[in-house]
Structure formats: structure tokens, C-alpha cells
mmCIF file of C-alpha atoms in Angstrom:
data_model
loop_
_atom_site.group_PDB
_atom_site.id
_atom_site.type_symbol
_atom_site.label_atom_id
_atom_site.label_comp_id
_atom_site.label_asym_id
_atom_site.label_seq_id
_atom_site.Cartn_x
_atom_site.Cartn_y
_atom_site.Cartn_z
ATOM 1 C CA MET A 100 91.933 11.753 -58.241
ATOM 2 C CA ARG A 101 93.541 8.434 -57.264
ATOM 3 C CA ARG A 102 96.938 10.231 -56.585
ATOM 4 C CA THR A 103 95.166 12.709 -54.187
ATOM 5 C CA PHE A 104 93.347 10.027 -52.503
ATOM 6 C CA LEU A 105 96.705 8.062 -51.866
ATOM 7 C CA LYS A 106 98.464 11.256 -50.709
ATOM 8 C CA THR A 107 95.556 11.955 -48.335
ATOM 9 C CA LEU A 108 95.858 8.305 -47.033
ATOM 10 C CA VAL A 109 99.446 8.523 -46.489
ATOM 11 C CA ALA A 110 99.375 11.809 -44.746
ATOM 12 C CA ALA A 111 96.635 10.387 -42.509
ATOM 13 C CA ALA A 112 98.719 7.568 -41.550
ATOM 14 C CA ALA A 113 101.815 9.499 -40.944
ATOM 15 C CA ALA A 114 99.808 11.864 -38.672
ATOM 16 C CA ALA A 115 98.488 8.797 -36.763
ATOM 17 C CA THR A 116 101.993 7.413 -36.431
ATOM 18 C CA LEU A 117 103.282 10.850 -35.052
ATOM 19 C CA ALA A 118 100.426 11.141 -32.738
ATOM 20 C CA LEU A 119 100.769 7.497 -31.403
ATOM 21 C CA PRO A 120 103.430 8.212 -28.698
ATOM 22 C CA GLY A 121 101.390 11.006 -27.131
ATOM 23 C CA ALA A 122 98.180 8.999 -27.390
ATOM 24 C CA VAL A 123 99.750 5.923 -25.699
ATOM 25 C CA LEU A 124 101.120 8.185 -22.845
ATOM 26 C CA ALA A 125 98.013 10.045 -22.470
ATOM 27 C CA ALA A 126 96.024 6.764 -22.168
ATOM 28 C CA TYR A 127 97.901 5.606 -18.953
ATOM 29 C CA PRO A 128 96.613 3.590 -17.254
ATOM 30 C CA GLU A 129 95.004 1.249 -19.872
ATOM 31 C CA ARG A 130 94.801 -1.770 -17.681
ATOM 32 C CA PRO A 131 94.661 -2.766 -13.942
ATOM 33 C CA ILE A 132 97.395 -1.724 -11.477
ATOM 34 C CA THR A 133 98.899 -3.862 -8.700
ATOM 35 C CA MET A 134 99.449 -2.286 -5.372
ATOM 36 C CA ILE A 135 102.027 -4.273 -3.292
ATOM 37 C CA VAL A 136 101.945 -4.220 0.568
ATOM 38 C CA PRO A 137 105.051 -5.643 2.241
ATOM 39 C CA TRP A 138 103.112 -6.534 5.387
ATOM 40 C CA GLY A 139 100.095 -8.634 6.521
ATOM 41 C CA ALA A 140 96.417 -7.999 6.061
ATOM 42 C CA GLY A 141 94.670 -6.041 8.871
ATOM 43 C CA GLY A 142 97.538 -3.872 9.866
ATOM 44 C CA GLY A 143 98.091 -0.214 9.589
ATOM 45 C CA THR A 144 100.183 -0.491 6.356
ATOM 46 C CA ASP A 145 97.555 -2.650 4.779
ATOM 47 C CA ALA A 146 94.644 -0.169 5.803
ATOM 48 C CA THR A 147 96.459 2.782 4.397
ATOM 49 C CA ALA A 148 97.210 1.002 1.093
ATOM 50 C CA ARG A 149 93.676 -0.168 0.723
ATOM 51 C CA ILE A 150 92.033 3.163 1.336
ATOM 52 C CA VAL A 151 94.399 4.817 -1.094
ATOM 53 C CA GLY A 152 94.190 1.926 -3.766
ATOM 54 C CA SER A 153 90.289 2.236 -3.697
ATOM 55 C CA LEU A 154 90.541 5.948 -4.137
ATOM 56 C CA LEU A 155 93.116 5.683 -6.760
ATOM 57 C CA GLU A 156 90.720 3.504 -8.768
ATOM 58 C CA LYS A 157 88.313 6.410 -8.937
ATOM 59 C CA GLU A 158 91.086 8.850 -10.009
ATOM 60 C CA LEU A 159 92.753 6.774 -12.649
ATOM 61 C CA GLY A 160 89.634 4.877 -13.898
ATOM 62 C CA GLN A 161 91.297 1.410 -13.585
ATOM 63 C CA PRO A 162 91.149 -1.342 -10.922
ATOM 64 C CA VAL A 163 93.950 -1.248 -8.261
ATOM 65 C CA ASN A 164 94.494 -4.621 -6.922
ATOM 66 C CA VAL A 165 96.186 -4.591 -3.447
ATOM 67 C CA VAL A 166 98.341 -7.732 -2.903
ATOM 68 C CA ASN A 167 100.135 -8.528 0.375
ATOM 69 C CA ARG A 168 103.689 -9.804 -0.201
ATOM 70 C CA THR A 169 104.844 -10.755 3.281
ATOM 71 C CA GLY A 170 108.154 -12.314 4.551
ATOM 72 C CA GLY A 171 111.755 -11.731 5.330
ATOM 73 C CA SER A 172 110.926 -9.031 7.861
ATOM 74 C CA GLY A 173 109.632 -6.876 4.964
ATOM 75 C CA VAL A 174 112.153 -7.671 2.459
ATOM 76 C CA VAL A 175 109.950 -9.787 0.213
ATOM 77 C CA GLY A 176 107.426 -7.130 -0.530
ATOM 78 C CA HIS A 177 109.862 -4.276 -0.780
ATOM 79 C CA ALA A 178 111.968 -6.340 -3.176
ATOM 80 C CA ALA A 179 108.823 -7.088 -5.292
ATOM 81 C CA ILE A 180 108.151 -3.439 -5.599
ATOM 82 C CA ALA A 181 111.741 -2.525 -6.591
ATOM 83 C CA ASP A 182 112.291 -5.468 -9.046
ATOM 84 C CA ALA A 183 108.863 -4.855 -10.955
ATOM 85 C CA ALA A 184 108.825 -3.085 -14.480
ATOM 86 C CA PRO A 185 108.851 0.647 -14.219
ATOM 87 C CA ASP A 186 105.773 0.962 -16.358
ATOM 88 C CA GLY A 187 103.217 2.367 -13.812
ATOM 89 C CA TYR A 188 101.315 -0.889 -13.523
ATOM 90 C CA THR A 189 103.012 -2.106 -10.347
ATOM 91 C CA LEU A 190 103.087 0.356 -7.408
ATOM 92 C CA GLY A 191 103.715 -0.289 -3.733
ATOM 93 C CA ILE A 192 103.545 1.176 -0.275
ATOM 94 C CA ILE A 193 107.021 1.336 1.201
ATOM 95 C CA THR A 194 107.515 1.791 4.966
ATOM 96 C CA VAL A 195 110.139 2.974 7.509
ATOM 97 C CA GLU A 196 111.704 -0.438 7.420
ATOM 98 C CA ILE A 197 113.424 0.438 4.180
ATOM 99 C CA GLY A 198 115.751 2.632 6.157
ATOM 100 C CA MET A 199 116.447 -0.259 8.573
ATOM 101 C CA MET A 200 116.730 -3.559 6.744
ATOM 102 C CA HIS A 201 119.932 -2.720 4.983
ATOM 103 C CA TRP A 202 121.566 -1.756 8.257
ATOM 104 C CA GLN A 203 120.833 -5.233 9.516
ATOM 105 C CA GLY A 204 122.401 -6.910 6.479
ATOM 106 C CA LEU A 205 118.975 -8.281 5.364
ATOM 107 C CA THR A 206 119.035 -6.689 1.837
ATOM 108 C CA GLN A 207 120.875 -4.104 -0.244
ATOM 109 C CA LEU A 208 117.614 -2.208 -0.825
ATOM 110 C CA THR A 209 117.534 1.325 0.302
ATOM 111 C CA TYR A 210 115.172 4.381 -0.331
ATOM 112 C CA GLU A 211 117.196 5.052 -3.374
ATOM 113 C CA SER A 212 116.002 1.815 -4.955
ATOM 114 C CA TYR A 213 112.547 3.334 -5.856
ATOM 115 C CA THR A 214 110.719 6.195 -7.712
ATOM 116 C CA PRO A 215 109.346 8.124 -4.655
ATOM 117 C CA LEU A 216 105.716 9.317 -5.229
ATOM 118 C CA ALA A 217 104.529 10.590 -1.873
ATOM 119 C CA LEU A 218 104.729 10.295 1.878
ATOM 120 C CA MET A 219 101.057 10.018 3.414
ATOM 121 C CA ASN A 220 101.173 8.724 6.893
ATOM 122 C CA ILE A 221 103.234 8.785 10.117
ATOM 123 C CA ASP A 222 102.400 7.143 13.399
ATOM 124 C CA PRO A 223 104.181 6.850 16.674
ATOM 125 C CA ALA A 224 104.737 3.599 18.591
ATOM 126 C CA GLY A 225 102.502 2.519 21.398
ATOM 127 C CA VAL A 226 102.971 -0.186 24.055
ATOM 128 C CA GLN A 227 100.056 -2.630 24.153
ATOM 129 C CA VAL A 228 99.330 -5.641 26.619
ATOM 130 C CA ARG A 229 96.250 -7.873 27.083
ATOM 131 C CA ALA A 230 93.227 -6.193 28.767
ATOM 132 C CA ASP A 231 93.555 -8.542 31.808
ATOM 133 C CA ALA A 232 97.266 -7.861 32.280
ATOM 134 C CA PRO A 233 98.021 -6.660 35.861
ATOM 135 C CA TYR A 234 99.969 -3.686 34.891
ATOM 136 C CA LYS A 235 98.182 -0.443 35.563
ATOM 137 C CA ASP A 236 100.815 1.569 33.663
ATOM 138 C CA VAL A 237 104.013 1.109 31.564
ATOM 139 C CA LYS A 238 106.153 1.648 34.493
ATOM 140 C CA GLU A 239 104.895 -1.403 36.210
ATOM 141 C CA LEU A 240 105.356 -3.378 32.976
ATOM 142 C CA LEU A 241 109.024 -2.313 32.713
ATOM 143 C CA ALA A 242 109.605 -3.146 36.374
ATOM 144 C CA ALA A 243 108.245 -6.632 35.694
ATOM 145 C CA ILE A 244 110.375 -7.204 32.527
ATOM 146 C CA LYS A 245 113.457 -6.010 34.456
ATOM 147 C CA ALA A 246 112.696 -8.266 37.344
ATOM 148 C CA ASN A 247 112.120 -11.295 35.026
ATOM 149 C CA PRO A 248 114.455 -11.132 32.064
ATOM 150 C CA GLY A 249 113.427 -13.586 29.241
ATOM 151 C CA LYS A 250 109.897 -14.115 30.540
ATOM 152 C CA PHE A 251 108.064 -11.629 28.608
ATOM 153 C CA LYS A 252 107.997 -12.039 24.881
ATOM 154 C CA ALA A 253 107.065 -9.216 22.489
ATOM 155 C CA SER A 254 106.019 -8.922 18.916
ATOM 156 C CA GLY A 255 104.533 -6.439 16.380
ATOM 157 C CA THR A 256 106.728 -6.743 13.176
ATOM 158 C CA GLY A 257 109.728 -8.582 11.668
ATOM 159 C CA GLN A 258 112.997 -9.039 13.478
ATOM 160 C CA GLY A 259 114.715 -5.571 13.630
ATOM 161 C CA GLY A 260 111.696 -3.772 12.276
ATOM 162 C CA ILE A 261 110.445 -0.411 13.522
ATOM 163 C CA TRP A 262 108.322 -1.784 16.389
ATOM 164 C CA HIS A 263 111.168 -3.961 17.370
ATOM 165 C CA LEU A 264 113.439 -0.968 17.566
ATOM 166 C CA ALA A 265 110.778 0.913 19.489
ATOM 167 C CA LEU A 266 110.775 -1.845 22.211
ATOM 168 C CA ALA A 267 114.597 -2.144 22.251
ATOM 169 C CA GLY A 268 114.962 1.612 22.607
ATOM 170 C CA MET A 269 112.465 1.828 25.363
ATOM 171 C CA LEU A 270 114.118 -0.845 27.308
ATOM 172 C CA ALA A 271 117.648 0.604 26.758
ATOM 173 C CA MET A 272 116.569 4.121 27.864
ATOM 174 C CA ASP A 273 115.245 2.434 31.098
ATOM 175 C CA GLY A 274 118.442 0.622 31.773
ATOM 176 C CA ILE A 275 117.191 -2.801 30.741
ATOM 177 C CA PRO A 276 119.038 -4.985 28.258
ATOM 178 C CA PRO A 277 117.064 -5.105 25.051
ATOM 179 C CA ASN A 278 117.035 -8.923 24.878
ATOM 180 C CA ALA A 279 115.350 -9.046 28.393
ATOM 181 C CA ALA A 280 112.142 -9.147 26.314
ATOM 182 C CA PRO A 281 112.766 -11.659 23.481
ATOM 183 C CA TRP A 282 111.319 -10.597 20.176
ATOM 184 C CA VAL A 283 108.835 -12.965 18.203
ATOM 185 C CA PRO A 284 108.949 -11.911 14.613
ATOM 186 C CA SER A 285 105.549 -11.483 12.768
ATOM 187 C CA ASN A 286 104.344 -10.208 9.419
ATOM 188 C CA GLY A 287 103.149 -7.069 10.796
ATOM 189 C CA ALA A 288 101.085 -5.705 13.745
ATOM 190 C CA ALA A 289 97.913 -7.529 13.113
ATOM 191 C CA PRO A 290 99.416 -11.104 13.590
ATOM 192 C CA GLY A 291 101.427 -9.886 16.401
ATOM 193 C CA LEU A 292 98.211 -8.590 18.160
ATOM 194 C CA GLN A 293 96.472 -11.823 17.501
ATOM 195 C CA ASP A 294 99.456 -13.647 19.028
ATOM 196 C CA LEU A 295 99.108 -11.214 22.104
ATOM 197 C CA VAL A 296 95.374 -11.999 22.642
ATOM 198 C CA ALA A 297 96.106 -15.709 22.284
ATOM 199 C CA GLY A 298 98.704 -15.670 24.922
ATOM 200 C CA GLY A 299 101.744 -16.304 22.744
ATOM 201 C CA VAL A 300 103.411 -13.036 23.664
ATOM 202 C CA GLU A 301 103.004 -10.477 26.477
ATOM 203 C CA VAL A 302 103.734 -7.249 24.769
ATOM 204 C CA VAL A 303 103.176 -5.808 21.391
ATOM 205 C CA THR A 304 104.658 -2.467 20.323
ATOM 206 C CA CYS A 305 102.948 -0.990 17.305
ATOM 207 C CA SER A 306 100.944 2.091 16.532
ATOM 208 C CA VAL A 307 97.766 2.484 18.674
ATOM 209 C CA PRO A 308 95.598 2.784 15.595
ATOM 210 C CA GLU A 309 96.670 -0.763 14.722
ATOM 211 C CA ALA A 310 95.454 -2.023 17.965
ATOM 212 C CA ARG A 311 92.258 0.134 18.049
ATOM 213 C CA SER A 312 89.782 -2.637 17.138
ATOM 214 C CA LEU A 313 91.046 -4.988 19.853
ATOM 215 C CA ILE A 314 91.161 -2.083 22.318
ATOM 216 C CA ASP A 315 87.637 -1.138 21.498
ATOM 217 C CA ALA A 316 86.636 -4.828 21.958
ATOM 218 C CA GLY A 317 88.083 -4.791 25.414
ATOM 219 C CA ARG A 318 90.789 -7.507 24.609
ATOM 220 C CA VAL A 319 93.817 -5.226 24.581
ATOM 221 C CA LYS A 320 94.808 -2.047 26.384
ATOM 222 C CA SER A 321 97.507 0.506 25.471
ATOM 223 C CA LEU A 322 99.866 1.880 28.287
ATOM 224 C CA ALA A 323 101.786 4.620 26.611
ATOM 225 C CA ILE A 324 102.629 6.288 23.255
ATOM 226 C CA MET A 325 106.315 7.014 22.093
ATOM 227 C CA ALA A 326 105.657 10.625 21.120
ATOM 228 C CA ASP A 327 106.494 14.074 22.190
ATOM 229 C CA LYS A 328 102.867 14.826 22.942
ATOM 230 C CA ARG A 329 99.582 12.934 23.523
ATOM 231 C CA SER A 330 97.581 11.927 20.389
ATOM 232 C CA ASP A 331 94.430 13.932 19.589
ATOM 233 C CA ALA A 332 92.941 10.591 18.730
ATOM 234 C CA PHE A 333 93.761 9.104 22.016
ATOM 235 C CA PRO A 334 93.969 11.989 24.472
ATOM 236 C CA ASP A 335 93.810 9.729 27.551
ATOM 237 C CA LEU A 336 96.857 7.854 26.628
ATOM 238 C CA PRO A 337 100.125 9.149 28.235
ATOM 239 C CA THR A 338 103.420 9.558 26.644
ATOM 240 C CA LEU A 339 106.287 7.272 27.586
ATOM 241 C CA LYS A 340 108.008 10.310 29.211
ATOM 242 C CA GLU A 341 104.765 11.317 31.097
ATOM 243 C CA ALA A 342 104.097 7.672 32.397
ATOM 244 C CA ALA A 343 107.707 6.482 33.050
ATOM 245 C CA GLY A 344 110.076 9.287 32.700
ATOM 246 C CA ILE A 345 111.640 7.872 29.542
ATOM 247 C CA ASP A 346 112.461 10.281 26.878
ATOM 248 C CA TRP A 347 112.262 8.031 23.779
ATOM 249 C CA THR A 348 110.110 8.718 20.726
ATOM 250 C CA LEU A 349 109.868 6.603 17.716
ATOM 251 C CA GLY A 350 107.260 6.032 14.910
ATOM 252 C CA ALA A 351 106.523 4.523 11.544
ATOM 253 C CA TRP A 352 105.929 6.170 8.317
ATOM 254 C CA ARG A 353 104.222 4.997 5.137
ATOM 255 C CA GLY A 354 104.448 6.313 1.597
ATOM 256 C CA PHE A 355 103.871 5.285 -2.019
ATOM 257 C CA ALA A 356 106.493 4.489 -4.543
ATOM 258 C CA ALA A 357 107.169 2.679 -7.805
ATOM 259 C CA PRO A 358 110.158 0.889 -9.379
ATOM 260 C CA LYS A 359 113.131 2.975 -10.224
ATOM 261 C CA GLY A 360 113.059 4.421 -13.710
ATOM 262 C CA LEU A 361 109.283 5.232 -13.853
ATOM 263 C CA PRO A 362 108.625 7.699 -16.710
ATOM 264 C CA ALA A 363 108.323 11.308 -15.632
ATOM 265 C CA ASP A 364 104.719 11.789 -17.156
ATOM 266 C CA ILE A 365 103.455 8.806 -15.258
ATOM 267 C CA GLN A 366 105.025 10.037 -12.019
ATOM 268 C CA ASP A 367 103.319 13.306 -12.401
ATOM 269 C CA LYS A 368 99.965 11.646 -13.101
ATOM 270 C CA LEU A 369 100.355 9.447 -10.028
ATOM 271 C CA VAL A 370 101.397 12.222 -7.754
ATOM 272 C CA ALA A 371 98.721 14.467 -8.872
ATOM 273 C CA ALA A 372 96.204 11.846 -8.179
ATOM 274 C CA LEU A 373 97.756 10.977 -4.689
ATOM 275 C CA ASP A 374 97.663 14.704 -3.827
ATOM 276 C CA LYS A 375 93.982 14.907 -4.796
ATOM 277 C CA ILE A 376 93.318 11.801 -2.612
ATOM 278 C CA TYR A 377 95.338 13.204 0.282
ATOM 279 C CA LYS A 378 93.431 16.523 0.302
ATOM 280 C CA GLY A 379 90.031 14.751 -0.133
ATOM 281 C CA ALA A 380 87.585 14.316 2.652
ATOM 282 C CA GLU A 381 87.249 10.561 2.176
ATOM 283 C CA PHE A 382 90.979 9.859 2.799
ATOM 284 C CA GLN A 383 91.208 12.340 5.725
ATOM 285 C CA ASP A 384 88.011 11.047 7.336
ATOM 286 C CA PHE A 385 89.240 7.472 7.029
ATOM 287 C CA MET A 386 92.631 8.139 8.590
ATOM 288 C CA LYS A 387 91.504 10.335 11.360
ATOM 289 C CA GLY A 388 88.538 8.090 12.210
ATOM 290 C CA ARG A 389 90.965 5.431 12.908
ATOM 291 C CA GLY A 390 93.616 7.526 14.661
ATOM 292 C CA PHE A 391 96.199 7.244 11.808
ATOM 293 C CA GLY A 392 98.548 10.286 11.524
ATOM 294 C CA VAL A 393 98.539 12.059 8.114
ATOM 295 C CA SER A 394 101.506 13.873 6.495
ATOM 296 C CA TRP A 395 102.303 14.941 2.845
ATOM 297 C CA ALA A 396 105.670 14.900 1.223
ATOM 298 C CA PRO A 397 105.719 14.406 -2.573
ATOM 299 C CA LYS A 398 108.614 13.310 -4.709
ATOM 300 C CA ASP A 399 111.774 15.267 -3.705
ATOM 301 C CA GLU A 400 110.431 16.115 -0.374
ATOM 302 C CA PHE A 401 109.833 12.439 0.167
ATOM 303 C CA VAL A 402 113.377 11.598 -0.767
ATOM 304 C CA ALA A 403 114.778 14.152 1.685
ATOM 305 C CA PHE A 404 112.487 12.801 4.411
ATOM 306 C CA MET A 405 113.675 9.225 3.787
ATOM 307 C CA LYS A 406 117.258 10.169 3.604
ATOM 308 C CA GLN A 407 117.061 11.810 7.052
ATOM 309 C CA SER A 408 115.037 8.784 8.435
ATOM 310 C CA ASN A 409 117.685 6.368 7.032
ATOM 311 C CA GLU A 410 120.558 8.245 8.724
ATOM 312 C CA SER A 411 118.849 8.602 12.208
ATOM 313 C CA LEU A 412 117.712 5.070 12.250
ATOM 314 C CA GLY A 413 120.983 3.785 11.330
ATOM 315 C CA THR A 414 122.636 5.699 14.262
ATOM 316 C CA VAL A 415 120.167 4.447 16.784
ATOM 317 C CA MET A 416 120.419 0.875 15.525
ATOM 318 C CA LYS A 417 124.200 0.934 15.801
ATOM 319 C CA GLU A 418 123.888 2.360 19.421
ATOM 320 C CA LEU A 419 121.424 -0.534 20.268
ATOM 321 C CA GLY A 420 123.655 -3.241 18.551
ATOM 322 C CA LEU A 421 120.781 -4.038 15.993
ATOM 323 C CA ALA A 422 123.010 -3.069 13.085
ATOM 324 C CA LYS A 423 125.716 -5.155 11.411
#
């Protein structure tokens, strides 16, 4: 009787031990998750991360704490994502700048420094000025910059970031030296726009959705969008080609990633959750209601997208003298 009991106890213990790895993996996540945002609060990257974070909480059953890690023209936050433990408890939103910063010599980080989860957002650049600015269109603004080199300061992101490149490319395509409008670095579009309203800069290049609240408040106006066609969300806003005859398009993208080496089963769980979020009405309504573009590319498709973006941005940055 005693021997039978002991054998049963040992067998039960062995079974529990064998089951343990599967049980641990099945339990992910067992505690709160941190979502790192490399840019400031209030911008498009922050807004996208926060809506996804709130919906991810519902899917995973654990809190998702969104943390803004700004500085270094995006390097600080992107490095914090890459350097974290690949255990699924630190995720992040990575942006188009990951295909730009290394070209400038700011970091050795590239798109290959992460476990890619999914691309979820793409937005073209817009050209914003204060609502009381005298320019009725972007053509008049460019003429003023050309006639007064150095007078017009611009902002919208860190030095050499995507919105800086948007401005530099627009000026270069119009025959204006890119440094004719000195760039004032900021930790994203939101602080850049606040600087615009306060009079610290005259121009902000960023996505139009990022400026929407100030446009709606009558404090900022957008003159053009750097896209092949007008936005469905802003149908009255002309393209740069329509408004000034400049064939220059550029935009930002945002996607979710984890540190390199994330276990495959955790990857699969997160990608499945993000896919469900992307297809859901709450995410779609939030993004479209604010004019944000949506685009889905999971894992390997996201890698291919980032590789192409990295190569094309490097080419343009070299041509504009923004790469080292």
C-alpha cells in the first residue's frame, strides 16, 4: 500500500515536471508588459502605440505600460527596445528612422537588430505653418524660403529624421539648398508643432494627422502633402506635385517589434494578437478617425519592407548629403 502510494506520488511529480515547460510557455504573459515609444507623447507614434497597447491588454490579459524613451534623434528609445531581454515583456514601436539613423553614424542599430512583429501604419509627410502665416500655398512658402535663406527655421523630429529628410528633399527638388531652412531638432512632431505655434519655428514637416488637433483648433494650417495622391482623410489638401509641381513623396511608417531572439511561440502569440487588433473595428476606427494610414505586414513581410525602406532611404540621404 505504502509502496503503491509512493509510486503514484513519484509518477505525479514526474508528470508535473514534464508538463512544466509547456505550462510556463502557455501562461505567457504572466505579468505586465512594457511598450517602449522612441518619440514624445502626443505625436503619431505615441498615439499608435497607445491604442495598440490598450487593445493588446484585452487580448493578452495583462497590463501594457507605454513608456516614452526619447532622445538622441530616436536612438535612445530604439536602443532600449533592442537591448531589453527577449522574453516578451519588453516590446516597442519602431519607426522609419531605424532605416536612417545608422546612415548618419548615430548608431549601429538597423532593422536587423530586432524581432519584427508587424507593420501597422504608414503616413506621408505634410507641410505645416501657423494659421496666420501669409502663405496661401506651399509655392509661396518655398519662394519665401528661397528669397530669405536661413530666416525660416523648421522642425518636426530629430536631426536627420524622416520629417527632416522630407523637408530637405522638398527644398532640393525645388532647387533650394536644404540648409536654407535650418532644422531645429525635436523629440517628435508634437513638440515641434508646439514650437511652431509658439513662434520658435516657421515650418513643421510631419504627417497631417499629427497636426490635426491644432489644425482643427485654427492654430495651424497644412499647405501640401508629400504623396502620389490626395488623402481620403484630407481631400482638400493638395499634393506637393499639384501645389508646386514638385515630384517628391516621402512618408513615415510604424511597426511593432521585440528584442532579437524572442522565442517563436511568443512571437506567434503576439503576431496573432496584433493581427486581431489590426482587423478589429476599434483600431481601424481610431486610425481612420484621426487620418492615420493603416498597412499590415507581419514578420517576414515586415522584414522585406524594412529592407527596401533602408536601402531607398540610404540612397536619398547620400544624394542630399545627410549620410556619413
